[in-house]
XYZ file of C-alpha atoms in Angstrom:
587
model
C 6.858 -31.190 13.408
C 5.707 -28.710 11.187
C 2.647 -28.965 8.669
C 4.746 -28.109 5.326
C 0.874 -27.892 3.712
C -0.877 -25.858 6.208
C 1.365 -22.691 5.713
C 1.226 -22.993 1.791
C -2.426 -23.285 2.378
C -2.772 -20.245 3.505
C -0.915 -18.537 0.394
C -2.961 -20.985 -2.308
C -6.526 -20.548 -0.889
C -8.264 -18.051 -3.283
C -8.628 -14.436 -2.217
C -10.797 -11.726 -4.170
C -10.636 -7.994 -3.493
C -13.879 -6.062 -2.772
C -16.382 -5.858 -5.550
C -16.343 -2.202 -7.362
C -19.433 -1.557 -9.923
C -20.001 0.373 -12.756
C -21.715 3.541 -11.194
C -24.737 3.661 -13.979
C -24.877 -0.081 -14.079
C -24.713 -0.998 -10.156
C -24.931 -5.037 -11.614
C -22.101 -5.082 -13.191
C -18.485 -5.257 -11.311
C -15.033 -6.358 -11.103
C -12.828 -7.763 -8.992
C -9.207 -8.361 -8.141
C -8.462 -12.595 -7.433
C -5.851 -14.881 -7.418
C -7.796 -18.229 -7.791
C -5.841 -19.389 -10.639
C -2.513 -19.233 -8.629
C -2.467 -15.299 -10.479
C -3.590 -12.215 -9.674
C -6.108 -11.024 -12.116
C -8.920 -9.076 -13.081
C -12.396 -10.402 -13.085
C -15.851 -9.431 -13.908
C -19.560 -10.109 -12.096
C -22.837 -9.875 -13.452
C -24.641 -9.970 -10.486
C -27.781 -10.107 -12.438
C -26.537 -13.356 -13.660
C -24.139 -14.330 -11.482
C -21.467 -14.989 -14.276
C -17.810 -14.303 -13.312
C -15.202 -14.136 -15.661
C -11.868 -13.594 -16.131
C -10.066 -10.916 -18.188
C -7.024 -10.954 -18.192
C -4.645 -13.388 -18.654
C -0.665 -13.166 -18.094
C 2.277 -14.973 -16.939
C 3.144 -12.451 -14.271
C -0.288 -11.292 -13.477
C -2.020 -8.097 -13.264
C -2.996 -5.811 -10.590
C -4.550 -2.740 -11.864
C -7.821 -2.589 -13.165
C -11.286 -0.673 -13.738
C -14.831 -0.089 -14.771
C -16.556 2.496 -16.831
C -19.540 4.285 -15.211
C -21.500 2.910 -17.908
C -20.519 -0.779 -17.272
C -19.728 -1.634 -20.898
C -15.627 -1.626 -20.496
C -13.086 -2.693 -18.329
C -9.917 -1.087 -18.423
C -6.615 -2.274 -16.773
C -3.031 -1.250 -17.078
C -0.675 -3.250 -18.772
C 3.035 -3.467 -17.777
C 6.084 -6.161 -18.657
C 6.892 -8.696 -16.082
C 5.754 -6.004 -13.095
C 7.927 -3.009 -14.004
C 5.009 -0.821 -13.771
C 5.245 0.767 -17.152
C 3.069 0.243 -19.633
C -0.065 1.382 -21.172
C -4.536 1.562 -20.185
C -5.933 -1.545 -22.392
C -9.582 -1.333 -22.718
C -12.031 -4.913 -22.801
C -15.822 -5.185 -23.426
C -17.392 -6.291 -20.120
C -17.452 -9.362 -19.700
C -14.909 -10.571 -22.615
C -11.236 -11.410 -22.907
C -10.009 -9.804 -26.219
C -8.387 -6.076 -24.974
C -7.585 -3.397 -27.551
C -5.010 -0.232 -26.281
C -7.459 2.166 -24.472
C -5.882 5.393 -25.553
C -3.351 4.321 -28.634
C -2.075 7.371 -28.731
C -0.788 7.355 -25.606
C 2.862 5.960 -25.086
C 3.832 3.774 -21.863
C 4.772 5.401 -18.932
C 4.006 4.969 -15.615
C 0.582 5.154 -14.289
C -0.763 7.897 -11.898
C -4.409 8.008 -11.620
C -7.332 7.282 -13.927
C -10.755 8.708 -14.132
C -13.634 7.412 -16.296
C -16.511 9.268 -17.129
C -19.198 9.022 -19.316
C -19.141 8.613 -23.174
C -16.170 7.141 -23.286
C -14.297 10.074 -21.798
C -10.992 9.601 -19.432
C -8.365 11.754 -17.853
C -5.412 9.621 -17.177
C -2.402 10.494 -15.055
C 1.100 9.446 -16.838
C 4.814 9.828 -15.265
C 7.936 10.052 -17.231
C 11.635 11.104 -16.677
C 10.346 14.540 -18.373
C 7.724 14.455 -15.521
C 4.065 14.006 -14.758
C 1.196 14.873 -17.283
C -2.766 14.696 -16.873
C -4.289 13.826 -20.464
C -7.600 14.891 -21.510
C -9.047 11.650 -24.009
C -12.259 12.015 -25.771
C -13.623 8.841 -28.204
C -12.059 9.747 -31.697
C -9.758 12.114 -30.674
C -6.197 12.782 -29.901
C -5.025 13.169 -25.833
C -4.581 17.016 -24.605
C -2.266 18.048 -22.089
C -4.413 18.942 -19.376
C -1.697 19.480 -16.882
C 2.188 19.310 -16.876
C 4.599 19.993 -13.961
C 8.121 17.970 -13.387
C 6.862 17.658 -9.800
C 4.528 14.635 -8.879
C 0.987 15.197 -9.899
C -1.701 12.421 -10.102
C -5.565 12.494 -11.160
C -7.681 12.283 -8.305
C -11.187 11.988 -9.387
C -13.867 13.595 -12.551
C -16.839 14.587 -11.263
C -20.612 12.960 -12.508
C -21.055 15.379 -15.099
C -17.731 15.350 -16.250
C -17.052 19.418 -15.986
C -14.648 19.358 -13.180
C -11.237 17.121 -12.790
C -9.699 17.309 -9.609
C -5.706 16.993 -9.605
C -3.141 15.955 -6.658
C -0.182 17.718 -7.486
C 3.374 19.195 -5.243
C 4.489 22.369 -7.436
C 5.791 23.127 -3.998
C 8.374 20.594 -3.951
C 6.734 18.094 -1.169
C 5.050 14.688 -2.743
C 4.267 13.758 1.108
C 2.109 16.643 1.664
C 0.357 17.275 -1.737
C -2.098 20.196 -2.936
C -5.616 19.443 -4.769
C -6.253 21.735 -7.914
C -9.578 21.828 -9.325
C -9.986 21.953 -13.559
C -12.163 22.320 -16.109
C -11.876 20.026 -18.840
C -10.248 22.958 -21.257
C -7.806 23.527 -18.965
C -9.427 26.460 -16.893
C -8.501 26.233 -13.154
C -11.613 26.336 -10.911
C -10.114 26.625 -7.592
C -7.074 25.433 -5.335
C -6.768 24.229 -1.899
C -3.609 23.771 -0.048
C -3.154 23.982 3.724
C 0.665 24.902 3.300
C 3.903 23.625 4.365
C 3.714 19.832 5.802
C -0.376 19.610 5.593
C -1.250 17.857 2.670
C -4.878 17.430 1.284
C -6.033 14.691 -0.914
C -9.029 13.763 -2.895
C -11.414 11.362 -2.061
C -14.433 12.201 -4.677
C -16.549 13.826 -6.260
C -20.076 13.700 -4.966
C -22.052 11.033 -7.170
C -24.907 13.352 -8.301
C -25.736 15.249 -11.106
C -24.549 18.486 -11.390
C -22.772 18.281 -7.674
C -19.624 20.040 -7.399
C -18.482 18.769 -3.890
C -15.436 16.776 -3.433
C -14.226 14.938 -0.471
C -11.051 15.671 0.956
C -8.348 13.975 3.444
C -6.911 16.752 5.306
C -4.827 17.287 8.125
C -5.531 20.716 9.537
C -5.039 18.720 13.504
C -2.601 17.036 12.832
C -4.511 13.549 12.083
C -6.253 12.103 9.021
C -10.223 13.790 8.773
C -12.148 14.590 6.145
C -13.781 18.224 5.126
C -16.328 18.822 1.980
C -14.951 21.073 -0.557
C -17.340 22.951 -3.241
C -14.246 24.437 -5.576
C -16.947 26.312 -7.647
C -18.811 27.711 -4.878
C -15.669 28.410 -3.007
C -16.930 26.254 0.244
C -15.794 24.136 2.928
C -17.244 21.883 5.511
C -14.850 19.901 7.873
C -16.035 17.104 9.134
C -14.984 17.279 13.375
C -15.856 13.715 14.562
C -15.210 12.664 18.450
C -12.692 9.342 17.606
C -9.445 8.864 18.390
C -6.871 7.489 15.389
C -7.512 8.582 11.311
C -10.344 8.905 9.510
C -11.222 7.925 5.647
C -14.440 8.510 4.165
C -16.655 8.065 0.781
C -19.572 8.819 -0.423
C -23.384 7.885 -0.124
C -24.938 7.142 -3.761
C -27.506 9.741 -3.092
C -24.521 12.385 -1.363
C -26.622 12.935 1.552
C -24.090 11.020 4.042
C -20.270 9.283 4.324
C -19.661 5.907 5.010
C -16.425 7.220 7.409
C -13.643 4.286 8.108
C -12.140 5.195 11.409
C -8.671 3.397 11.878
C -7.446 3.366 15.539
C -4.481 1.046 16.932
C -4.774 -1.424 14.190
C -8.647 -2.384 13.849
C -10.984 -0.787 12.063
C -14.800 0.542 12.200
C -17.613 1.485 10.133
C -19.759 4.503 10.359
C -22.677 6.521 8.389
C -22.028 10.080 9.238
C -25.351 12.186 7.690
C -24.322 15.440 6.501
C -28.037 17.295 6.276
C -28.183 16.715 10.934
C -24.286 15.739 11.165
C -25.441 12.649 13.171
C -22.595 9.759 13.255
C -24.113 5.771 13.437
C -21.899 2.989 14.074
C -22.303 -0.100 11.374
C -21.961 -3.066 13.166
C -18.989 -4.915 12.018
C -16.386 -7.174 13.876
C -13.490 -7.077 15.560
C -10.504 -6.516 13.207
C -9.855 -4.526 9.655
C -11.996 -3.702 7.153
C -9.694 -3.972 3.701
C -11.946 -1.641 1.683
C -16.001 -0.964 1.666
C -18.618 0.549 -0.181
C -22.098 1.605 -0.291
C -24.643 -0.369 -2.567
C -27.493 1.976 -4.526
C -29.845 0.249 -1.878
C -27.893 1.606 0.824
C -26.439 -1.792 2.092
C -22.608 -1.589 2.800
C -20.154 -3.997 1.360
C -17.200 -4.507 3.140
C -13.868 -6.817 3.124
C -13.021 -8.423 6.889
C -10.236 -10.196 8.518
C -7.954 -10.335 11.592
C -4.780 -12.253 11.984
C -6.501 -15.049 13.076
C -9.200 -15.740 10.590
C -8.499 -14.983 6.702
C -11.135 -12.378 4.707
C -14.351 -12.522 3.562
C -16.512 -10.197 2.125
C -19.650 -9.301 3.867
C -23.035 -7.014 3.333
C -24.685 -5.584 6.383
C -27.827 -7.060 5.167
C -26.075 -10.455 6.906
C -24.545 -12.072 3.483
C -21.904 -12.824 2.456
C -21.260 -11.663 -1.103
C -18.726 -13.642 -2.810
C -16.694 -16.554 -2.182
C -13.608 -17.682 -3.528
C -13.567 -21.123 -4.919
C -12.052 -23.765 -3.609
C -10.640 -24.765 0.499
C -10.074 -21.405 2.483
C -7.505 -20.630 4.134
C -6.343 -22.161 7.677
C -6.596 -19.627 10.155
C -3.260 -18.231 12.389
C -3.090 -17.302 16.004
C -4.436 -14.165 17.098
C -1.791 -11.032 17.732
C -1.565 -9.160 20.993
C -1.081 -5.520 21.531
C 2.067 -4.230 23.006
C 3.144 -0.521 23.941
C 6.530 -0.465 24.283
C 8.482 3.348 25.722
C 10.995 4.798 23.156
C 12.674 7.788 22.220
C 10.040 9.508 20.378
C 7.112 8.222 22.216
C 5.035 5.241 23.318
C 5.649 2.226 20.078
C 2.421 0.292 19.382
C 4.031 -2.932 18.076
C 1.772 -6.656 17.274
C 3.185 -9.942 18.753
C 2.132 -13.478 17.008
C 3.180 -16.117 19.576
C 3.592 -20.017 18.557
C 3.142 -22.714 20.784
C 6.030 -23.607 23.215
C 8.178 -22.185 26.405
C 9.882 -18.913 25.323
C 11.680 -17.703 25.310
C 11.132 -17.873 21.199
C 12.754 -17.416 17.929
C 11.462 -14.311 16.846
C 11.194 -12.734 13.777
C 10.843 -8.663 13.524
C 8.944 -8.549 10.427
C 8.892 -4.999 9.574
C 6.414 -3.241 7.321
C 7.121 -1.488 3.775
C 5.953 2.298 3.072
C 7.233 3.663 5.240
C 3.800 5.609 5.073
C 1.765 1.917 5.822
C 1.039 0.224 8.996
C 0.954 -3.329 10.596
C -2.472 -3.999 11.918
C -4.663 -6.700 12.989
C -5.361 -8.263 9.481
C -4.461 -11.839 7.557
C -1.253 -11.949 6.961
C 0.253 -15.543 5.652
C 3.644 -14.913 5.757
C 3.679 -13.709 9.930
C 1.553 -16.622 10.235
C 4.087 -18.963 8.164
C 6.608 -17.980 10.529
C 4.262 -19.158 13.259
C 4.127 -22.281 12.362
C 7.931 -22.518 12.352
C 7.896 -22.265 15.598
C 9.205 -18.550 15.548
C 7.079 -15.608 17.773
C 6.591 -12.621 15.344
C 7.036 -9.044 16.201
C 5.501 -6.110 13.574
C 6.520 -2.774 15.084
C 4.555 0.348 13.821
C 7.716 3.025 14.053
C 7.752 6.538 13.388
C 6.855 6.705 9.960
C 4.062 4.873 10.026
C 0.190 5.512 9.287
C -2.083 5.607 11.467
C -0.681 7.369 14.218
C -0.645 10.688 13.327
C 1.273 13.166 11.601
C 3.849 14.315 14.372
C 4.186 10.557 13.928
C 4.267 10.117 10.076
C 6.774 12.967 9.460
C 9.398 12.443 12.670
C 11.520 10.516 10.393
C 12.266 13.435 7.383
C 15.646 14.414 7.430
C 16.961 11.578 9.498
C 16.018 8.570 7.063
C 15.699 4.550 8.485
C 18.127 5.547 11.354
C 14.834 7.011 13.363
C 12.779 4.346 12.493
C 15.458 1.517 13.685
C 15.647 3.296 17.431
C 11.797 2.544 17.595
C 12.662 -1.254 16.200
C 15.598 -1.118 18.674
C 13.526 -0.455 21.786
C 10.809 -2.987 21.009
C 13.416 -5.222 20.521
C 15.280 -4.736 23.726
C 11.364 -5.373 25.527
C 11.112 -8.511 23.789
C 14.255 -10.069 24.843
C 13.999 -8.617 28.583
C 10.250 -9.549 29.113
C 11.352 -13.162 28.196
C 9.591 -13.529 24.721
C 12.370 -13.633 22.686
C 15.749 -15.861 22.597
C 18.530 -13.272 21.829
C 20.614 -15.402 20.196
C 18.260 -15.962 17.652
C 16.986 -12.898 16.284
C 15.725 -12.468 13.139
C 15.402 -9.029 11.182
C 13.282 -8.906 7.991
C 10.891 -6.852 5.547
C 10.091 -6.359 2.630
C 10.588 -2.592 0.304
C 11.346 -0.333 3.428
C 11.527 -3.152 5.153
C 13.771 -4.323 2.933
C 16.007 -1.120 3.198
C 15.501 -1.108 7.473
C 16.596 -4.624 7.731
C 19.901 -4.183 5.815
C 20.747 -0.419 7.788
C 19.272 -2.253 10.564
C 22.109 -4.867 10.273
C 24.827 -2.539 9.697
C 24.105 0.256 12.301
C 23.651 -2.413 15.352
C 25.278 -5.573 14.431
C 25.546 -7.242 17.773
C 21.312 -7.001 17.983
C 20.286 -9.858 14.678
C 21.647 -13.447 14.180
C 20.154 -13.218 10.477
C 18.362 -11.071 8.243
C 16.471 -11.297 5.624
C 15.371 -8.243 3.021
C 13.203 -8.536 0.456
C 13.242 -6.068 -2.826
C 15.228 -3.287 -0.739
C 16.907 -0.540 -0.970
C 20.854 -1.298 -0.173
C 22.554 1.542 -2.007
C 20.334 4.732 -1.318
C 22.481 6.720 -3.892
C 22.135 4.353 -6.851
C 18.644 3.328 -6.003
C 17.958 7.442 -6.476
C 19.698 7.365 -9.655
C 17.298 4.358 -11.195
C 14.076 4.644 -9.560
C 10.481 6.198 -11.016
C 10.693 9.592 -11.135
C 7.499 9.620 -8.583
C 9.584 8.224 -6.006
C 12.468 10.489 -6.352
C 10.089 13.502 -5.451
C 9.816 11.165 -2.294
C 12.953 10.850 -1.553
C 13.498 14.565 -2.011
C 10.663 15.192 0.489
C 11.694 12.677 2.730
C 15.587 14.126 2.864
C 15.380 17.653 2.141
C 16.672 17.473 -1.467
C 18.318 15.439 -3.732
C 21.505 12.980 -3.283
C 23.600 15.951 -4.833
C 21.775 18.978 -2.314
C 22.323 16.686 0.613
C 24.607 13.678 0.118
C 25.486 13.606 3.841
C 22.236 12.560 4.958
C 21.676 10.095 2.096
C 25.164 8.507 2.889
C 24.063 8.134 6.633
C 20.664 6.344 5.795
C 22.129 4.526 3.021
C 22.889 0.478 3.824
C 25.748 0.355 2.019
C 27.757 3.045 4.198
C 27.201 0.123 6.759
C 28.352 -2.876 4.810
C 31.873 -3.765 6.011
C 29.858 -3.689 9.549
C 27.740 -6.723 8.781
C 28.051 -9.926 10.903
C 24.599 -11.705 10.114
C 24.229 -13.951 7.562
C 21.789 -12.350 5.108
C 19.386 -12.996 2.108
C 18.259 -10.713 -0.372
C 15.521 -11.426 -2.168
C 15.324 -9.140 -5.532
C 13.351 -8.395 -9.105
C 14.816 -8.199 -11.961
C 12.095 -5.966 -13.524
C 12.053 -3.847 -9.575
C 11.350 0.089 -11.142
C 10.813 0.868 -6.917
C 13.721 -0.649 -5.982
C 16.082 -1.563 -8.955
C 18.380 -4.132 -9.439
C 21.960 -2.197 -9.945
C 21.808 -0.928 -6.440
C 20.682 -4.049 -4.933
C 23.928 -5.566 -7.057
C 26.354 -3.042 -5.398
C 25.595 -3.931 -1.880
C 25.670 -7.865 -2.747
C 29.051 -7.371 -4.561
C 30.589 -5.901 -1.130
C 29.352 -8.527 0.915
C 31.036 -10.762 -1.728
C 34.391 -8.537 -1.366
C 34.319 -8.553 2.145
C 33.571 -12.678 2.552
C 30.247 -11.684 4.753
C 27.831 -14.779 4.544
C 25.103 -14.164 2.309
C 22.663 -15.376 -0.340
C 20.826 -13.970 -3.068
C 16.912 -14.982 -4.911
C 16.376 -13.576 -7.689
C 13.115 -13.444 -10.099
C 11.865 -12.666 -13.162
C 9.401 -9.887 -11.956
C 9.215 -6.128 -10.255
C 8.476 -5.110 -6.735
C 7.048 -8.116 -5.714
C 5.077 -11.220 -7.053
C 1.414 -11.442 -8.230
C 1.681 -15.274 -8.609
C 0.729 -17.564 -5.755
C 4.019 -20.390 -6.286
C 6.460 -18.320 -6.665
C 5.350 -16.567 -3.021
C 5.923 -19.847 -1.626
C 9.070 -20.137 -3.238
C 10.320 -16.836 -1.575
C 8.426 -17.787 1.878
C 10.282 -20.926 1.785
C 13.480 -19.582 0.800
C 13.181 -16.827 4.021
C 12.349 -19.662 6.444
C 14.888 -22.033 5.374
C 18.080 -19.670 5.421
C 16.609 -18.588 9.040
C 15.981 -22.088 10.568
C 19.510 -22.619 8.878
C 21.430 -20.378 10.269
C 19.968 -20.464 13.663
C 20.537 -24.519 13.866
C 16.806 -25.001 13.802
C 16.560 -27.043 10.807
């Protein structure tokens, strides 16, 4: 008998993103947190300990924040989650928001960078392209930067007299170029590693006068980090002896990183000191760190979990520095590691098992992106699946992070149908090592995983009873046509050119080539307001499963690419179970 409470639990039990300060006023931060059933955006006075909330809307809001001087918070203000919209600007610790930048019209956000005095550079994206605005207090925007290619603002530095810009004037979003300005426009310096090598900043250093910015390369064909002086014309990789990716940020005094080394799903925490390159492990458990940060006092803040207990936000001075109100969460089984042999290499894939003989149920819940990766973290919805009695398998295929960028990249040119032989092959070890029932298979995912599970369906019919695909893309063509501009430069990089340069390949990774193929029953879950993944195309696939008399149901709600409020999750979780456990005679 299943506990209908204990999986909502998990999805109703407050969360709170990490903590991120004001930079000249270390006491005063905000947070992400959904503790009124909403995401929103919060404020702490850790002098006082006050925590408020800021803002205040029906469909929540995810972007938000703080001024280095701690006096403003500013967050970004869309309609019902279509991700345009404009920067609104709110004293700390108040409610009442003003426009940030009136002159500014809505578009869609990509990047913002505070600095002192009230001075910003804010990324925008529009069908006429991508734009980096210089604002000053009392004075109209300048065009920094224009290029129809994707651009965003990657960081200002302390002083304010350098702005460092992602852009792809090259023509490849997934493997960007850093451009270093000065706030009248004046290029400083460049840095681009050429063709399928992208670099991407991570910083400026946080003192006075310091020109050094951190950069993510990938010179070896992995995630690392280097030290780039654009205005001394310097650089200083950073060559550390770990396996997997590495992430880094800054020390407040820039005399050492705090490095984030991700490696098969967990995460660790390191100091690296950059005046005797010595590397220290920071003791921290067992699982994946969601984001940390260095205090002024050197302490490091950090956000924990693993799939079997839910997050918390720790110090390594031994406290734990905020809690959400209210019960937490139940915790979830732990996952096991499995490395399954396919056609592009060895498939690290995480198995959730429930209680019972197998074989199981199983759901192949596969991940969004497709540059992301499953790991060991808290995830409610595998977990709700758990409790239904159904084993859970998250596959990290080509195309994912964390693997490296052989790995990454193998799927360009041959969209979803790469990615699908690596589900394929995990699938076929599941259901020959016993673990999973073949006759009740079910495919789902959300975004990308969304668009996998409906090719997925189509391309190998005889392999899923059911599937279920939230937000996808089902009509690769029309989804082009409608989407942000920002993610057709994606889709560009990702399949050599546009729909019209290459419409073979887009018509082979499209879902809707498939359709009259379909034999599972299937739900699609969709937003109205979806600018990643829009409506019409969605629509076009539905309306030939309709033509065709395929089974097939359709949710639909009144937000974007996904839901920032707590019920309405549990309305879709329940939805996805119930069609499932219906369909497979389980309920």
């Amino acid at each position: 008998m299943v506990d209908d409470e204990r999986w909502k639990a998990r999805f109703r039990a407050a969360r709170m993103s990490l903590p991120r300060w004001a930079r000249d006023a270390p006491s005063r931060s905000i947070y992400r947190s959904n503790a009124t059933g909403t995401w929103e955006i919060y404020t702490w006075d850790r002098d006082t300990g006050e925590q408020r909330q800021v803002t205040d809307r029906p469909n929540g809001t995810w972007i938000g924040t703080i001024d280095p001087s701690g006096e403003s918070v500013w967050w970004f203000a869309d309609t019902d989650g279509d991700e345009f919209g404009v920067w609104r600007r709110v004293p700390f610790g108040e409610t009442g928001s003003a426009p940030a930048v009136p002159d500014l019209e809505p578009s869609y956000p990509s990047g913002v960078a505070l600095g002192r005095g009230g001075l910003a550079v804010i990324g925008r994206t529009t069908d006429e392209g991508n734009t980096v605005h210089l604002c000053r207090p009392g004075s109209a925007p300048e065009v920094l930067y224009h290029h129809a290619e994707d651009a965003h603002v990657a960081d200002l530095s302390r002083d304010g007299s350098l702005i460092a810009i992602g852009h792809s004037e090259h023509g490849d979003s997934r493997h960007m170029a850093l451009r270093v300005l000065r706030p009248d426009g004046t290029a400083v310096a460049d840095l681009w590693d050429g063709p399928g090598k992208g670099v991407y900043g991570a910083g400026f250093a946080p003192v006075e006068g310091d020109a050094r910015l951190l950069v993510n390369h990938e010179r070896r064909g992995r995630e690392e980090m280097l030290v780039w002086d654009p205005v001394a014309g310097t650089e200083r990789e950073i060559v550390l002896d770990l396996p997997g990716e590495i992430g880094a940020d800054w020390y407040p005094d820039g005399t050492a990183l705090l490095v984030s080394h991700s490696h098969e799903a967990r995460d660790e925490l390191y100091r690296y000191d950059l005046v005797d390159a010595t590397l220290t492990r920071i003791d921290t458990p067992r699982g994946v760190i969601g984001g940390a940060a260095v205090r002024p006092d050197g302490t490091v803040e950090y956000i924990w979990s693993s799939a079997a207990e839910p997050p918390v936000i720790r110090s390594t001075s031994g406290a734990v520095v905020l809690t959400p109100p209210g019960p937490p969460a139940p915790p979830s089984v732990p996952v096991e590691d499995v490395w399954v042999d396919g056609p592009g290499g060895r498939i690290h894939a995480l198995v959730s098992k429930p209680e019972g003989d197998r074989p199981h149920p199983t759901v192949f819940d596969v991940h969004g992106g497709p540059t992301a990766q499953d790991d060991d973290s808290f995830v409610p919805t595998a977990a709700a699946w758990v409790d239904h009695g159904f084993a859970v398998v998250r596959v990290n295929y080509r195309g994912s992070t964390g693997y490296g960028s052989q790995w990454r990249d193998a799927i360009e040119g041959r969209v979803g149908l790469t990615e699908l032989e690596d589900v394929t092959a995990v699938r076929d070890w599941a259901v020959g090592s016993g673990l999973a029932d073949p006759e009740r298979l079910v495919l789902t995912g959300g975004s990308w995983g969304g668009f996998l599970t409906l090719l997925g369906i189509g391309t190998r019919p005889d392999d899923w009873s059911v599937a279920v695909a939230a937000v996808p893309v089902a009509d690769y063509v029309a989804a082009y046509e409608d989407e942000m501009e920002g993610l057709q430069a994606f889709d560009r990089s990702l399949f050599g050119g546009s729909p019209e340069e290459v419409p073979e390949r887009y018509r082979e990774s499209s879902p809707i080539t498939y359709v009259e193929r379909v034999t599972a029953p299937v739900l699609v879950l969709a937003g109205e307001n979806d600018p990643r993944c829009p409506i019409r195309q969605i629509d076009n696939y539905l309306a030939r499963l309709a033509e065709l008399g395929r089974p097939h149901e359709v949710y639909r709600y009144d937000a974007g690419h996904g839901s920032l409020v707590v019920e309405e999750r549990i309305k879709q979780m329940a939805a996805e179970i119930g069609f499932a456990r219906k369909h497979l005679g389980m309920s």
